[in-house]
JSON list of C-alpha atoms in Angstrom, two decimals:
[
{"chain": "A", "resi": 1, "resn": "LYS", "atom": "CA", "xyz": [-2.75, -92.31, -21.90]},
{"chain": "A", "resi": 2, "resn": "SER", "atom": "CA", "xyz": [-2.76, -89.86, -25.01]},
{"chain": "A", "resi": 3, "resn": "PHE", "atom": "CA", "xyz": [-0.17, -87.60, -23.47]},
{"chain": "A", "resi": 4, "resn": "SER", "atom": "CA", "xyz": [2.37, -90.59, -22.71]},
{"chain": "A", "resi": 5, "resn": "GLY", "atom": "CA", "xyz": [2.08, -91.69, -26.55]},
{"chain": "A", "resi": 6, "resn": "ASN", "atom": "CA", "xyz": [0.88, -95.26, -25.42]},
{"chain": "A", "resi": 7, "resn": "THR", "atom": "CA", "xyz": [-2.23, -95.06, -27.29]},
{"chain": "A", "resi": 8, "resn": "GLU", "atom": "CA", "xyz": [-3.86, -97.83, -29.47]},
{"chain": "A", "resi": 9, "resn": "GLN", "atom": "CA", "xyz": [-5.17, -96.86, -33.00]},
{"chain": "A", "resi": 10, "resn": "VAL", "atom": "CA", "xyz": [-8.99, -96.29, -32.64]},
{"chain": "A", "resi": 11, "resn": "ILE", "atom": "CA", "xyz": [-11.16, -96.35, -35.67]},
{"chain": "A", "resi": 12, "resn": "SER", "atom": "CA", "xyz": [-13.80, -93.67, -35.37]},
{"chain": "A", "resi": 13, "resn": "THR", "atom": "CA", "xyz": [-16.74, -92.39, -37.64]},
{"chain": "A", "resi": 14, "resn": "VAL", "atom": "CA", "xyz": [-16.38, -89.12, -36.23]},
{"chain": "A", "resi": 15, "resn": "PRO", "atom": "CA", "xyz": [-14.09, -86.83, -38.58]},
{"chain": "A", "resi": 16, "resn": "GLU", "atom": "CA", "xyz": [-11.04, -85.31, -36.94]},
{"chain": "A", "resi": 17, "resn": "PRO", "atom": "CA", "xyz": [-11.15, -81.51, -36.65]},
{"chain": "A", "resi": 18, "resn": "LYS", "atom": "CA", "xyz": [-9.28, -79.69, -39.44]},
{"chain": "A", "resi": 19, "resn": "ASN", "atom": "CA", "xyz": [-8.00, -76.85, -37.10]},
{"chain": "A", "resi": 20, "resn": "GLU", "atom": "CA", "xyz": [-7.10, -76.81, -33.42]},
{"chain": "A", "resi": 21, "resn": "VAL", "atom": "CA", "xyz": [-10.03, -76.76, -31.11]},
{"chain": "A", "resi": 22, "resn": "VAL", "atom": "CA", "xyz": [-9.87, -74.51, -28.24]},
{"chain": "A", "resi": 23, "resn": "LEU", "atom": "CA", "xyz": [-13.01, -74.94, -26.14]},
{"chain": "A", "resi": 24, "resn": "GLY", "atom": "CA", "xyz": [-12.06, -72.15, -23.69]},
{"chain": "A", "resi": 25, "resn": "ASP", "atom": "CA", "xyz": [-12.20, -69.47, -26.66]},
{"chain": "A", "resi": 26, "resn": "ILE", "atom": "CA", "xyz": [-15.29, -70.70, -28.23]},
{"chain": "A", "resi": 27, "resn": "PHE", "atom": "CA", "xyz": [-17.46, -69.32, -25.52]},
{"chain": "A", "resi": 28, "resn": "ASN", "atom": "CA", "xyz": [-16.23, -65.85, -25.96]},
{"chain": "A", "resi": 29, "resn": "LEU", "atom": "CA", "xyz": [-17.76, -65.67, -29.47]},
{"chain": "A", "resi": 30, "resn": "LEU", "atom": "CA", "xyz": [-21.13, -67.19, -28.24]},
{"chain": "A", "resi": 31, "resn": "HIS", "atom": "CA", "xyz": [-22.64, -64.04, -27.04]},
{"chain": "A", "resi": 32, "resn": "LYS", "atom": "CA", "xyz": [-25.78, -65.71, -25.70]},
{"chain": "A", "resi": 33, "resn": "PRO", "atom": "CA", "xyz": [-26.56, -66.94, -21.97]},
{"chain": "A", "resi": 34, "resn": "CYS", "atom": "CA", "xyz": [-24.93, -70.44, -21.58]},
{"chain": "A", "resi": 35, "resn": "ILE", "atom": "CA", "xyz": [-25.97, -72.54, -18.48]},
{"chain": "A", "resi": 36, "resn": "ALA", "atom": "CA", "xyz": [-24.18, -75.40, -17.06]},
{"chain": "A", "resi": 37, "resn": "LYS", "atom": "CA", "xyz": [-26.12, -77.85, -15.10]},
{"chain": "A", "resi": 38, "resn": "VAL", "atom": "CA", "xyz": [-23.72, -79.65, -12.92]},
{"chain": "A", "resi": 39, "resn": "HIS", "atom": "CA", "xyz": [-24.83, -82.79, -11.21]},
{"chain": "A", "resi": 40, "resn": "ALA", "atom": "CA", "xyz": [-21.48, -84.86, -10.89]},
{"chain": "A", "resi": 41, "resn": "PRO", "atom": "CA", "xyz": [-17.77, -84.40, -10.52]},
{"chain": "A", "resi": 42, "resn": "VAL", "atom": "CA", "xyz": [-16.16, -81.80, -12.78]},
{"chain": "A", "resi": 43, "resn": "TYR", "atom": "CA", "xyz": [-12.32, -82.43, -13.59]},
{"chain": "A", "resi": 44, "resn": "ALA", "atom": "CA", "xyz": [-9.70, -80.85, -15.26]},
{"chain": "A", "resi": 45, "resn": "GLY", "atom": "CA", "xyz": [-10.79, -79.82, -18.89]},
{"chain": "A", "resi": 46, "resn": "GLY", "atom": "CA", "xyz": [-14.47, -79.93, -17.71]},
{"chain": "A", "resi": 47, "resn": "PHE", "atom": "CA", "xyz": [-13.64, -76.39, -16.33]},
{"chain": "A", "resi": 48, "resn": "LEU", "atom": "CA", "xyz": [-13.38, -75.07, -19.81]},
{"chain": "A", "resi": 49, "resn": "ILE", "atom": "CA", "xyz": [-16.94, -75.51, -20.27]},
{"chain": "A", "resi": 50, "resn": "VAL", "atom": "CA", "xyz": [-18.05, -74.55, -16.54]},
{"chain": "A", "resi": 51, "resn": "CYS", "atom": "CA", "xyz": [-16.00, -71.37, -16.96]},
{"chain": "A", "resi": 52, "resn": "GLY", "atom": "CA", "xyz": [-17.49, -70.43, -20.18]},
{"chain": "A", "resi": 53, "resn": "CYS", "atom": "CA", "xyz": [-21.00, -70.57, -18.85]},
{"chain": "A", "resi": 54, "resn": "THR", "atom": "CA", "xyz": [-22.66, -67.18, -17.97]},
{"chain": "A", "resi": 55, "resn": "HIS", "atom": "CA", "xyz": [-24.61, -69.39, -15.01]},
{"chain": "A", "resi": 56, "resn": "VAL", "atom": "CA", "xyz": [-23.50, -72.44, -13.35]},
{"chain": "A", "resi": 57, "resn": "ILE", "atom": "CA", "xyz": [-26.18, -74.26, -11.31]},
{"chain": "A", "resi": 58, "resn": "ALA", "atom": "CA", "xyz": [-24.85, -77.11, -9.30]},
{"chain": "A", "resi": 59, "resn": "SER", "atom": "CA", "xyz": [-26.32, -79.91, -7.25]},
{"chain": "A", "resi": 60, "resn": "LYS", "atom": "CA", "xyz": [-24.92, -80.05, -3.37]},
{"chain": "A", "resi": 61, "resn": "ASN", "atom": "CA", "xyz": [-23.25, -83.50, -4.50]},
{"chain": "A", "resi": 62, "resn": "ALA", "atom": "CA", "xyz": [-21.18, -81.87, -7.30]},
{"chain": "A", "resi": 63, "resn": "THR", "atom": "CA", "xyz": [-17.41, -81.60, -6.73]},
{"chain": "A", "resi": 64, "resn": "PHE", "atom": "CA", "xyz": [-14.60, -79.59, -8.77]},
{"chain": "A", "resi": 65, "resn": "SER", "atom": "CA", "xyz": [-11.23, -80.93, -9.03]},
{"chain": "A", "resi": 66, "resn": "LEU", "atom": "CA", "xyz": [-7.99, -79.89, -10.94]},
{"chain": "A", "resi": 67, "resn": "PRO", "atom": "CA", "xyz": [-5.84, -83.11, -10.45]},
{"chain": "A", "resi": 68, "resn": "GLU", "atom": "CA", "xyz": [-3.32, -82.28, -13.29]},
{"chain": "A", "resi": 69, "resn": "VAL", "atom": "CA", "xyz": [-0.44, -81.55, -10.87]},
{"chain": "A", "resi": 70, "resn": "LYS", "atom": "CA", "xyz": [-0.54, -84.85, -9.24]},
{"chain": "A", "resi": 71, "resn": "ARG", "atom": "CA", "xyz": [0.29, -86.35, -12.69]},
{"chain": "A", "resi": 72, "resn": "GLY", "atom": "CA", "xyz": [3.21, -83.79, -13.53]},
{"chain": "A", "resi": 73, "resn": "LEU", "atom": "CA", "xyz": [0.88, -81.64, -15.71]},
{"chain": "A", "resi": 74, "resn": "PHE", "atom": "CA", "xyz": [-0.62, -78.03, -15.20]},
{"chain": "A", "resi": 75, "resn": "PRO", "atom": "CA", "xyz": [-4.09, -77.00, -16.10]},
{"chain": "A", "resi": 76, "resn": "PHE", "atom": "CA", "xyz": [-2.74, -74.14, -18.43]},
{"chain": "A", "resi": 77, "resn": "GLN", "atom": "CA", "xyz": [-6.05, -73.64, -20.49]},
{"chain": "A", "resi": 78, "resn": "VAL", "atom": "CA", "xyz": [-8.13, -74.05, -17.63]},
{"chain": "A", "resi": 79, "resn": "MET", "atom": "CA", "xyz": [-6.05, -71.53, -15.70]},
{"chain": "A", "resi": 80, "resn": "GLN", "atom": "CA", "xyz": [-6.83, -69.00, -18.36]},
{"chain": "A", "resi": 81, "resn": "SER", "atom": "CA", "xyz": [-10.57, -69.63, -18.29]},
{"chain": "A", "resi": 82, "resn": "MET", "atom": "CA", "xyz": [-10.82, -69.46, -14.47]},
{"chain": "A", "resi": 83, "resn": "LEU", "atom": "CA", "xyz": [-9.02, -66.15, -14.44]},
{"chain": "A", "resi": 84, "resn": "GLN", "atom": "CA", "xyz": [-11.80, -64.67, -16.27]},
{"chain": "A", "resi": 85, "resn": "ILE", "atom": "CA", "xyz": [-14.17, -65.03, -13.15]},
{"chain": "A", "resi": 86, "resn": "MET", "atom": "CA", "xyz": [-12.06, -65.73, -10.28]},
{"chain": "A", "resi": 87, "resn": "PRO", "atom": "CA", "xyz": [-9.28, -63.93, -8.20]},
{"chain": "A", "resi": 88, "resn": "ALA", "atom": "CA", "xyz": [-5.76, -64.85, -9.45]},
{"chain": "A", "resi": 89, "resn": "ARG", "atom": "CA", "xyz": [-4.66, -66.20, -5.85]},
{"chain": "A", "resi": 90, "resn": "THR", "atom": "CA", "xyz": [-7.60, -68.34, -5.86]},
{"chain": "A", "resi": 91, "resn": "VAL", "atom": "CA", "xyz": [-7.05, -69.74, -9.04]},
{"chain": "A", "resi": 92, "resn": "LEU", "atom": "CA", "xyz": [-3.27, -70.28, -8.56]},
{"chain": "A", "resi": 93, "resn": "ASP", "atom": "CA", "xyz": [-4.08, -72.02, -5.24]},
{"chain": "A", "resi": 94, "resn": "TRP", "atom": "CA", "xyz": [-6.47, -74.40, -6.73]},
{"chain": "A", "resi": 95, "resn": "CYS", "atom": "CA", "xyz": [-4.27, -75.03, -9.61]},
{"chain": "A", "resi": 96, "resn": "ILE", "atom": "CA", "xyz": [-1.02, -75.56, -7.43]},
{"chain": "A", "resi": 97, "resn": "ARG", "atom": "CA", "xyz": [-2.75, -77.66, -4.75]},
{"chain": "A", "resi": 98, "resn": "ALA", "atom": "CA", "xyz": [-5.18, -79.98, -6.78]},
{"chain": "A", "resi": 99, "resn": "LYS", "atom": "CA", "xyz": [-7.64, -79.56, -4.27]},
{"chain": "A", "resi": 100, "resn": "THR", "atom": "CA", "xyz": [-11.32, -81.08, -4.48]},
{"chain": "A", "resi": 101, "resn": "LEU", "atom": "CA", "xyz": [-13.90, -78.43, -3.76]},
{"chain": "A", "resi": 102, "resn": "THR", "atom": "CA", "xyz": [-17.60, -79.10, -2.76]},
{"chain": "A", "resi": 103, "resn": "ALA", "atom": "CA", "xyz": [-20.20, -77.42, -4.71]},
{"chain": "A", "resi": 104, "resn": "ASN", "atom": "CA", "xyz": [-20.73, -74.73, -1.74]},
{"chain": "A", "resi": 105, "resn": "GLU", "atom": "CA", "xyz": [-17.04, -74.18, -1.68]},
{"chain": "A", "resi": 106, "resn": "ALA", "atom": "CA", "xyz": [-17.05, -73.44, -5.78]},
{"chain": "A", "resi": 107, "resn": "LEU", "atom": "CA", "xyz": [-20.04, -71.13, -5.11]},
{"chain": "A", "resi": 108, "resn": "GLN", "atom": "CA", "xyz": [-17.72, -69.09, -2.54]},
{"chain": "A", "resi": 109, "resn": "THR", "atom": "CA", "xyz": [-14.89, -69.01, -5.03]},
{"chain": "A", "resi": 110, "resn": "GLY", "atom": "CA", "xyz": [-17.36, -67.49, -8.06]},
{"chain": "A", "resi": 111, "resn": "LEU", "atom": "CA", "xyz": [-17.09, -70.76, -10.16]},
{"chain": "A", "resi": 112, "resn": "VAL", "atom": "CA", "xyz": [-20.83, -71.74, -9.32]},
{"chain": "A", "resi": 113, "resn": "THR", "atom": "CA", "xyz": [-23.78, -69.30, -9.59]},
{"chain": "A", "resi": 114, "resn": "LYS", "atom": "CA", "xyz": [-26.10, -71.41, -7.35]},
{"chain": "A", "resi": 115, "resn": "VAL", "atom": "CA", "xyz": [-26.20, -74.71, -5.29]},
{"chain": "A", "resi": 116, "resn": "VAL", "atom": "CA", "xyz": [-29.32, -76.63, -5.17]},
{"chain": "A", "resi": 117, "resn": "ASP", "atom": "CA", "xyz": [-30.63, -79.91, -4.01]},
{"chain": "A", "resi": 118, "resn": "ASP", "atom": "CA", "xyz": [-30.36, -82.85, -6.25]},
{"chain": "A", "resi": 119, "resn": "GLY", "atom": "CA", "xyz": [-33.90, -83.33, -6.72]},
{"chain": "A", "resi": 120, "resn": "ASN", "atom": "CA", "xyz": [-34.40, -79.36, -7.88]},
{"chain": "A", "resi": 121, "resn": "LEU", "atom": "CA", "xyz": [-31.58, -79.18, -10.21]},
{"chain": "A", "resi": 122, "resn": "ASN", "atom": "CA", "xyz": [-33.78, -79.47, -13.42]},
{"chain": "A", "resi": 123, "resn": "GLU", "atom": "CA", "xyz": [-36.28, -77.21, -12.00]},
{"chain": "A", "resi": 124, "resn": "GLU", "atom": "CA", "xyz": [-33.81, -74.43, -11.08]},
{"chain": "A", "resi": 125, "resn": "VAL", "atom": "CA", "xyz": [-32.30, -74.42, -14.55]},
{"chain": "A", "resi": 126, "resn": "GLN", "atom": "CA", "xyz": [-35.75, -74.13, -16.10]},
{"chain": "A", "resi": 127, "resn": "GLN", "atom": "CA", "xyz": [-36.80, -71.11, -13.88]},
{"chain": "A", "resi": 128, "resn": "LEU", "atom": "CA", "xyz": [-33.50, -69.41, -14.98]},
{"chain": "A", "resi": 129, "resn": "VAL", "atom": "CA", "xyz": [-34.28, -70.29, -18.63]},
{"chain": "A", "resi": 130, "resn": "ASP", "atom": "CA", "xyz": [-37.81, -68.87, -18.20]},
{"chain": "A", "resi": 131, "resn": "GLU", "atom": "CA", "xyz": [-36.57, -65.81, -16.55]},
{"chain": "A", "resi": 132, "resn": "ILE", "atom": "CA", "xyz": [-33.88, -65.11, -19.17]},
{"chain": "A", "resi": 133, "resn": "PHE", "atom": "CA", "xyz": [-36.53, -65.47, -22.04]},
{"chain": "A", "resi": 134, "resn": "GLN", "atom": "CA", "xyz": [-38.48, -62.47, -20.32]},
{"chain": "A", "resi": 135, "resn": "PHE", "atom": "CA", "xyz": [-35.75, -60.17, -21.30]},
{"chain": "A", "resi": 136, "resn": "SER", "atom": "CA", "xyz": [-34.45, -58.93, -24.67]},
{"chain": "A", "resi": 137, "resn": "PRO", "atom": "CA", "xyz": [-32.16, -61.13, -26.48]},
{"chain": "A", "resi": 138, "resn": "SER", "atom": "CA", "xyz": [-30.62, -58.24, -28.53]},
{"chain": "A", "resi": 139, "resn": "ALA", "atom": "CA", "xyz": [-29.51, -56.51, -25.40]},
{"chain": "A", "resi": 140, "resn": "ILE", "atom": "CA", "xyz": [-28.18, -59.62, -23.78]},
{"chain": "A", "resi": 141, "resn": "ARG", "atom": "CA", "xyz": [-26.37, -60.48, -27.01]},
{"chain": "A", "resi": 142, "resn": "LEU", "atom": "CA", "xyz": [-24.75, -57.11, -27.12]},
{"chain": "A", "resi": 143, "resn": "GLY", "atom": "CA", "xyz": [-24.05, -56.99, -23.34]},
{"chain": "A", "resi": 144, "resn": "LEU", "atom": "CA", "xyz": [-22.17, -60.38, -23.65]},
{"chain": "A", "resi": 145, "resn": "GLU", "atom": "CA", "xyz": [-20.26, -58.85, -26.48]},
{"chain": "A", "resi": 146, "resn": "ALA", "atom": "CA", "xyz": [-19.25, -55.87, -24.80]},
{"chain": "A", "resi": 147, "resn": "PHE", "atom": "CA", "xyz": [-18.08, -57.91, -21.81]},
{"chain": "A", "resi": 148, "resn": "ASP", "atom": "CA", "xyz": [-16.14, -60.30, -24.01]},
{"chain": "A", "resi": 149, "resn": "ASN", "atom": "CA", "xyz": [-14.48, -57.11, -25.86]},
{"chain": "A", "resi": 150, "resn": "LEU", "atom": "CA", "xyz": [-13.78, -55.24, -22.65]},
{"chain": "A", "resi": 151, "resn": "LYS", "atom": "CA", "xyz": [-11.08, -57.82, -22.02]},
{"chain": "A", "resi": 152, "resn": "ASN", "atom": "CA", "xyz": [-9.16, -56.35, -25.01]},
{"chain": "A", "resi": 153, "resn": "ILE", "atom": "CA", "xyz": [-9.92, -52.65, -24.71]},
{"chain": "A", "resi": 154, "resn": "PRO", "atom": "CA", "xyz": [-7.53, -50.38, -22.71]},
{"chain": "A", "resi": 155, "resn": "ALA", "atom": "CA", "xyz": [-9.29, -48.72, -19.59]},
{"chain": "A", "resi": 156, "resn": "LYS", "atom": "CA", "xyz": [-9.11, -45.35, -20.82]},
{"chain": "A", "resi": 157, "resn": "GLU", "atom": "CA", "xyz": [-11.15, -46.21, -24.05]},
{"chain": "A", "resi": 158, "resn": "ALA", "atom": "CA", "xyz": [-13.79, -48.45, -22.10]},
{"chain": "A", "resi": 159, "resn": "HIS", "atom": "CA", "xyz": [-16.53, -45.86, -21.74]},
{"chain": "A", "resi": 160, "resn": "SER", "atom": "CA", "xyz": [-16.12, -44.57, -25.37]},
{"chain": "A", "resi": 161, "resn": "TYR", "atom": "CA", "xyz": [-16.52, -48.07, -26.46]},
{"chain": "A", "resi": 162, "resn": "LEU", "atom": "CA", "xyz": [-19.51, -48.83, -24.16]},
{"chain": "A", "resi": 163, "resn": "LYS", "atom": "CA", "xyz": [-21.11, -45.54, -25.25]},
{"chain": "A", "resi": 164, "resn": "GLN", "atom": "CA", "xyz": [-20.88, -47.02, -28.79]},
{"chain": "A", "resi": 165, "resn": "MET", "atom": "CA", "xyz": [-22.52, -50.16, -27.90]},
{"chain": "A", "resi": 166, "resn": "LEU", "atom": "CA", "xyz": [-25.46, -48.55, -25.99]},
{"chain": "A", "resi": 167, "resn": "GLY", "atom": "CA", "xyz": [-25.90, -46.37, -29.16]},
{"chain": "A", "resi": 168, "resn": "ASP", "atom": "CA", "xyz": [-26.13, -49.93, -31.25]},
{"chain": "A", "resi": 169, "resn": "CYS", "atom": "CA", "xyz": [-28.60, -51.30, -28.41]},
{"chain": "A", "resi": 170, "resn": "ILE", "atom": "CA", "xyz": [-30.74, -48.30, -28.63]},
{"chain": "A", "resi": 171, "resn": "GLN", "atom": "CA", "xyz": [-31.36, -48.91, -32.49]},
{"chain": "A", "resi": 172, "resn": "THR", "atom": "CA", "xyz": [-32.42, -52.39, -31.94]},
{"chain": "A", "resi": 173, "resn": "GLU", "atom": "CA", "xyz": [-36.22, -53.09, -32.40]},
{"chain": "A", "resi": 174, "resn": "ASP", "atom": "CA", "xyz": [-36.17, -54.70, -28.64]},
{"chain": "A", "resi": 175, "resn": "ALA", "atom": "CA", "xyz": [-35.11, -51.39, -27.23]},
{"chain": "A", "resi": 176, "resn": "ALA", "atom": "CA", "xyz": [-37.82, -49.56, -29.43]},
{"chain": "A", "resi": 177, "resn": "GLU", "atom": "CA", "xyz": [-40.51, -51.85, -27.86]},
{"chain": "A", "resi": 178, "resn": "GLY", "atom": "CA", "xyz": [-39.00, -51.71, -24.30]},
{"chain": "A", "resi": 179, "resn": "MET", "atom": "CA", "xyz": [-38.96, -47.84, -24.32]},
{"chain": "A", "resi": 180, "resn": "ALA", "atom": "CA", "xyz": [-42.58, -47.73, -25.77]},
{"chain": "A", "resi": 181, "resn": "ALA", "atom": "CA", "xyz": [-43.66, -50.30, -23.05]},
{"chain": "A", "resi": 182, "resn": "PHE", "atom": "CA", "xyz": [-42.10, -48.18, -20.30]},
{"chain": "A", "resi": 183, "resn": "ILE", "atom": "CA", "xyz": [-43.84, -45.09, -21.56]},
{"chain": "A", "resi": 184, "resn": "GLU", "atom": "CA", "xyz": [-47.17, -46.78, -21.96]},
{"chain": "A", "resi": 185, "resn": "LYS", "atom": "CA", "xyz": [-46.71, -48.52, -18.57]},
{"chain": "A", "resi": 186, "resn": "ARG", "atom": "CA", "xyz": [-47.17, -52.30, -19.71]},
{"chain": "A", "resi": 187, "resn": "LYS", "atom": "CA", "xyz": [-44.89, -55.28, -20.04]},
{"chain": "A", "resi": 188, "resn": "PRO", "atom": "CA", "xyz": [-42.78, -55.21, -23.30]},
{"chain": "A", "resi": 189, "resn": "VAL", "atom": "CA", "xyz": [-43.42, -57.91, -25.93]}
]
């Protein structure tokens, strides 16, 4: 309705944003693990959230659909987010044909990390959170920052950049504790 210009004036207590909100780009600045827990259909712009996450746990009943072309539109921003995690031909096919995929089909495309029974969704997400919490937040943050930055670094400069990032990582308290724990044959704290 909004795109057609036939919208009614709605009075809201939520302030309008002062700048353009580009949800797909916000995830590039997060540099933290982000988990999508999907239990229901994901449509159109919902892909911006799913594609921005490091992990996507979906119930078997979840579906994924890009219906924009049925309405004379194209999922432009979603396409960009999908190209970061899926092969180009798969993305184009999905955008052009407006197919609805099951959770298992989304798993095969790389959109979903894991598919679980509906009753196990919360438990699976909590297990993943608990596992991630066992590891260095500094190393994960720097690794995700490097991952995002590599998209804009020429291939011939990538290894030099990553060597610099390793140097930064080695200087963290987490790395000092991890290396000490390895030498002392104990779990790091």
